[in-house]
Amino acid sequence: MQTTRYVRNALHMEDVALEKIADKYGTPVYCYSAAQITHNYNAYRDAFARVTDLKNVTICYACKANSNIAVMRLLGKLGAGADIVSGGELARALAAKIPAKKIVFSGVGKSAEELETAIKKGIFQINVESEKELVLIDKLSTRLKKVTPVAIRVNPNVDAKTHAKITTGKKENKFGIDIDKAPALYKKALKMKGIAAVGVAVHIGSQLTAIAPFERAYQRVAALVRILRKQGNTITRVDLGGGLGITYKDETPPDLTFYALMVRDVIMPLNVHIVLEPGRSIVGNAGVLLTRVRHVKEGRDKKFLILDAAMNDLMRPALYDAYHAVLPLKKKTGRVTYDVVGPVCETGDTFLMGEKLPPMQAGDLAAIMSSGAYGAVMSSTYNTRPLAPEVLVHGRKFTLIRRVQTVADIIAQDIVPDWMD
């Protein structure tokens, strides 16, 4: 399914010509397709429905990919839980009316305050990243007279063969407990009154386009579960994390049916409840960043297509050398080679280099594709540039879901000391 396409030479999202959104709210502006998000979520649900009873599976949307409350509310209404990595994301998930009993708290550096709030709210589970964190959760839970369900996140030392900055399952990464040391920590958990160590968690990275790394990691997790049960631990859950990739350029993401079949063969014989944490694969290709060409600069050896969107709006190209296709909102013929850049005063403010695009000129509108994940959530006000608004498209309708920020809004946050007057 592809909800963003040309209709009579005008780029549409669902039944809305994207030019209408740019005209109403200006650029840059993020646009998300409710239909695409729904389709992507249902693809997970349907794939696992083919291999098991869905009562055995909880899909917790990894909201760090896109934590707009409207997006999270849409997914919550579809049945999704939430995978959070901060107290702020917990507040967002609850504001989106996602039940606490469907929230998983991941992340390597949770504060005592964040953990206490999560414990009080009675969330589904906390994914523990270290022995010190386990001890802290036990201390907080005991004081609050609670027993907190946890899954210890293990590091299986599996190379996901993805970008170095988004791999998380190798031994040199900061995430998780060395899988070989996990049995000793689970033994300690058995003696903790405030802890119910009911699960094992794993997450080996992001933007994976092959099933084999998942399978190697899950086989190691399955072997660990069997060891833990023999030593007296009651393991009833396995959290498989997320990480399935999407197509940005020429990648071929894993088929979800084959992924579900692999999980069936490797994990389901353990008779556990399975937790999935997809993020990018739910919202990535559901979003675009609309931008307008400021002008075309003729360099000595190349042409620069200078947009009004910048690295502060979409960090991924500068941060990961990530590729995002750029399409004109009005379909054109011909090809011109451009470096596509933003107006921020950084050489790294570059989206594409040596890209062949239709000829464009000042004032033309374009869409930076597949920017629904790790776009708006990673944006900043660098160079005192307002955050881009966000819009949700639903059929023929589109609704503002993050208000337009102004320069005055940014400046109003600063405080000049009285002694400077």
Short mmCIF file of C-alpha atoms in Angstrom, two decimals, residues 10 13 18 27 36 42 48 91 107 117 155 169 187 190 202 240 245 260 275 296 301 324 339 358 371 389 410 414:
data_model
loop_
_atom_site.label_atom_id
_atom_site.label_comp_id
_atom_site.label_asym_id
_atom_site.label_seq_id
_atom_site.Cartn_x
_atom_site.Cartn_y
_atom_site.Cartn_z
CA ALA A 10 0.00 16.49 -8.30
CA MET A 13 -1.36 11.95 0.45
CA LEU A 18 -0.11 18.15 -0.52
CA THR A 27 6.75 25.15 4.88
CA GLN A 36 -0.66 4.29 5.98
CA ASN A 42 -2.33 -4.04 10.80
CA PHE A 48 1.12 -12.78 13.75
CA ALA A 91 3.31 11.08 30.01
CA GLY A 107 16.14 2.76 27.88
CA THR A 117 6.32 7.15 38.34
CA ASN A 155 22.96 -8.15 24.76
CA GLY A 169 23.19 -5.72 20.03
CA LYS A 187 19.36 -15.55 40.39
CA LEU A 190 14.75 -14.28 42.67
CA VAL A 202 16.39 -8.08 23.41
CA LEU A 240 11.74 -9.16 20.92
CA GLY A 245 13.60 -1.61 8.29
CA ALA A 260 6.35 -14.07 12.14
CA VAL A 275 6.13 -8.40 23.01
CA VAL A 296 18.92 27.37 -7.14
CA ASP A 301 30.98 22.54 -10.64
CA HIS A 324 15.60 10.47 1.79
CA ASP A 339 23.10 18.87 -4.32
CA PRO A 358 13.31 17.02 -12.26
CA SER A 371 10.33 11.09 7.05
CA PRO A 389 4.16 22.03 12.40
CA ILE A 410 11.21 30.60 20.90
CA ASP A 414 14.66 32.95 27.33
#
